Amino acid sequence: MTSDGAREGWRFWSVRDGQLVSPFTGDVLPLDGVAVATCIHETPNPTCECGIAYYQDKADVLKASKTLCDPGIAITLGEVTGPTYADWRAPRYQVQDSRHGFSVSRWVTLPTGLRAHAYQVTAIYTNNTITTDYGVPVHPRADIHV
Ligand SMILES: [Zn+2]
């Protein structure tokens, strides 16, 4: 567990109907741009899987984005609050590919991230169209520099 202050974090999202959507839970990001973890106890919890997943390092979110091979993905910079724990749900995910007119699923391994109580989006990087006004700047995906 790390300290309680606010700190920087990176996430990737699916874009659906111009909104940011958590790619694995399907949760839509609320208009205030803050994703908050809810569970039966305070979140996150070392004995549970709950918490908002994020990466501390930009290199990890870029690697995850490349591995997922999804041109419609959005990456966000944000502010993480609350205690954080390692995300032991990572790193294996099953994803759908439908690039050739049919859909296949494959397993991918993503970098291991962290999970926090809350994540406030402060900037969005995507080549997809965001029509929801989260009150934060939207940049082209290429504006993230390694
Ligand atoms: Zn929990």
Short mmCIF file of C-alpha atoms and ligand atoms in Angstrom, two decimals:
data_model
loop_
_atom_site.label_atom_id
_atom_site.label_comp_id
_atom_site.label_asym_id
_atom_site.label_seq_id
_atom_site.Cartn_x
_atom_site.Cartn_y
_atom_site.Cartn_z
CA MET A 1 0.00 0.00 0.00
CA THR A 2 1.27 3.45 -0.88
CA SER A 3 0.49 6.82 0.68
CA ASP A 4 -2.91 8.49 0.58
CA GLY A 5 -2.20 11.66 -1.38
CA ALA A 6 -3.40 12.33 -4.92
CA ARG A 7 -1.08 11.09 -7.65
CA GLU A 8 -0.90 10.59 -11.36
CA GLY A 9 -2.31 7.53 -13.07
CA TRP A 10 -2.99 6.25 -16.58
CA ARG A 11 -5.93 4.16 -17.79
CA PHE A 12 -7.25 2.85 -21.07
CA TRP A 13 -10.92 2.84 -21.99
CA SER A 14 -13.25 1.67 -24.70
CA VAL A 15 -15.19 4.40 -26.48
CA ARG A 16 -18.90 3.68 -26.92
CA ASP A 17 -21.44 6.23 -28.17
CA GLY A 18 -18.88 8.99 -27.57
CA GLN A 19 -18.44 7.99 -23.93
CA LEU A 20 -15.55 6.47 -22.02
CA VAL A 21 -16.42 2.94 -20.91
CA SER A 22 -14.38 0.66 -18.69
CA PRO A 23 -13.23 -2.03 -21.14
CA PHE A 24 -13.69 -4.98 -18.79
CA THR A 25 -16.56 -4.02 -16.47
CA GLY A 26 -18.53 -2.01 -19.05
CA ASP A 27 -19.06 0.81 -16.54
CA VAL A 28 -19.65 4.18 -18.21
CA LEU A 29 -17.55 7.05 -16.85
CA PRO A 30 -19.89 9.55 -15.12
CA LEU A 31 -20.06 13.12 -16.45
CA ASP A 32 -17.88 14.42 -13.61
CA GLY A 33 -15.06 12.26 -14.99
CA VAL A 34 -14.55 10.39 -11.73
CA ALA A 35 -14.61 6.60 -11.60
CA VAL A 36 -15.22 5.44 -8.03
CA ALA A 37 -14.88 1.84 -6.87
CA THR A 38 -17.75 0.43 -4.83
CA CYS A 39 -17.78 -2.79 -2.86
CA ILE A 40 -19.17 -4.17 0.39
CA HIS A 41 -16.27 -2.54 2.27
CA GLU A 42 -13.96 0.42 1.77
CA THR A 43 -12.24 0.25 -1.60
CA PRO A 44 -9.83 -1.00 -2.61
CA ASN A 45 -9.26 -3.86 -0.22
CA PRO A 46 -6.24 -6.16 0.01
CA THR A 47 -8.48 -9.22 0.38
CA CYS A 48 -10.68 -8.42 -2.61
CA GLU A 49 -10.46 -7.62 -6.31
CA CYS A 50 -12.25 -4.28 -6.07
CA GLY A 51 -10.79 -0.90 -7.05
CA ILE A 52 -10.29 1.20 -10.15
CA ALA A 53 -7.42 -0.27 -12.15
CA TYR A 54 -4.71 2.07 -13.39
CA TYR A 55 -1.07 2.24 -14.33
CA GLN A 56 1.42 4.41 -12.57
CA ASP A 57 3.78 4.45 -15.55
CA LYS A 58 2.88 5.88 -18.93
CA ALA A 59 5.04 3.20 -20.58
CA ASP A 60 2.74 0.51 -19.14
CA VAL A 61 -0.47 2.02 -20.50
CA LEU A 62 1.16 2.46 -23.90
CA LYS A 63 2.28 -1.18 -23.83
CA ALA A 64 -1.24 -2.30 -22.87
CA SER A 65 -2.75 -0.21 -25.66
CA LYS A 66 -0.35 -1.71 -28.18
CA THR A 67 -1.07 -5.24 -26.96
CA LEU A 68 -4.83 -4.75 -27.18
CA CYS A 69 -4.33 -3.56 -30.75
CA ASP A 70 -7.56 -1.54 -30.63
CA PRO A 71 -7.50 1.66 -32.68
CA GLY A 72 -10.65 2.92 -30.96
CA ILE A 73 -9.15 2.83 -27.50
CA ALA A 74 -8.82 5.98 -25.38
CA ILE A 75 -6.01 6.59 -22.92
CA THR A 76 -6.49 8.98 -20.03
CA LEU A 77 -4.25 10.81 -17.66
CA GLY A 78 -5.85 11.18 -14.27
CA GLU A 79 -5.55 11.72 -10.57
CA VAL A 80 -5.71 8.74 -8.28
CA THR A 81 -7.00 8.99 -4.71
CA GLY A 82 -7.13 6.69 -1.73
CA PRO A 83 -4.85 3.83 -0.81
CA THR A 84 -3.65 1.68 -3.69
CA TYR A 85 -2.90 -2.00 -4.03
CA ALA A 86 -1.44 -4.19 -6.73
CA ASP A 87 -4.05 -5.35 -9.21
CA TRP A 88 -3.85 -9.10 -9.12
CA ARG A 89 -6.65 -9.39 -11.66
CA ALA A 90 -4.00 -8.59 -14.26
CA PRO A 91 -2.34 -9.54 -16.48
CA ARG A 92 -4.38 -12.04 -18.61
CA TYR A 93 -7.44 -10.88 -20.53
CA GLN A 94 -9.55 -12.33 -23.28
CA VAL A 95 -10.29 -9.82 -26.03
CA GLN A 96 -12.37 -9.91 -29.20
CA ASP A 97 -10.89 -9.03 -32.56
CA SER A 98 -13.15 -8.32 -35.49
CA ARG A 99 -10.79 -6.75 -37.95
CA HIS A 100 -11.48 -9.12 -40.83
CA GLY A 101 -15.24 -9.28 -40.90
CA PHE A 102 -15.48 -12.05 -38.32
CA SER A 103 -14.83 -12.14 -34.63
CA VAL A 104 -12.15 -14.15 -32.90
CA SER A 105 -11.10 -14.08 -29.28
CA ARG A 106 -7.56 -14.30 -28.02
CA TRP A 107 -5.77 -14.07 -24.71
CA VAL A 108 -3.42 -11.19 -24.09
CA THR A 109 -1.05 -10.43 -21.27
CA LEU A 110 -1.00 -6.85 -20.09
CA PRO A 111 1.38 -5.13 -17.70
CA THR A 112 0.37 -5.50 -14.06
CA GLY A 113 -1.22 -2.35 -12.72
CA LEU A 114 -2.54 -0.94 -9.48
CA ARG A 115 -6.05 -0.35 -8.17
CA ALA A 116 -7.29 2.69 -6.31
CA HIS A 117 -10.43 3.98 -4.63
CA ALA A 118 -11.09 6.67 -7.22
CA TYR A 119 -9.71 7.94 -10.51
CA GLN A 120 -10.41 11.42 -11.86
CA VAL A 121 -9.78 11.86 -15.58
CA THR A 122 -7.82 15.05 -16.29
CA ALA A 123 -6.99 14.55 -20.00
CA ILE A 124 -8.15 12.21 -22.77
CA TYR A 125 -5.97 10.95 -25.64
CA THR A 126 -7.77 9.20 -28.47
CA ASN A 127 -8.31 9.13 -32.21
CA ASN A 128 -11.92 8.16 -31.56
CA THR A 129 -14.70 10.74 -31.20
CA ILE A 130 -15.62 11.78 -27.67
CA THR A 131 -18.99 13.53 -27.71
CA THR A 132 -19.49 13.54 -23.95
CA ASP A 133 -18.29 16.72 -22.24
CA TYR A 134 -16.22 15.62 -19.28
CA GLY A 135 -14.79 19.12 -18.91
CA VAL A 136 -11.25 17.94 -19.72
CA PRO A 137 -9.11 18.42 -22.84
CA VAL A 138 -9.28 15.77 -25.59
CA HIS A 139 -6.04 15.29 -27.52
CA PRO A 140 -5.07 13.11 -30.47
CA ARG A 141 -3.64 9.76 -29.41
CA ALA A 142 -0.24 10.71 -30.88
CA ASP A 143 0.12 13.54 -28.37
CA ILE A 144 1.25 11.08 -25.71
CA HIS A 145 5.00 11.10 -25.90
CA VAL A 146 7.03 8.30 -24.44
ZN ZN B 1 -14.05 -5.43 -2.44
#
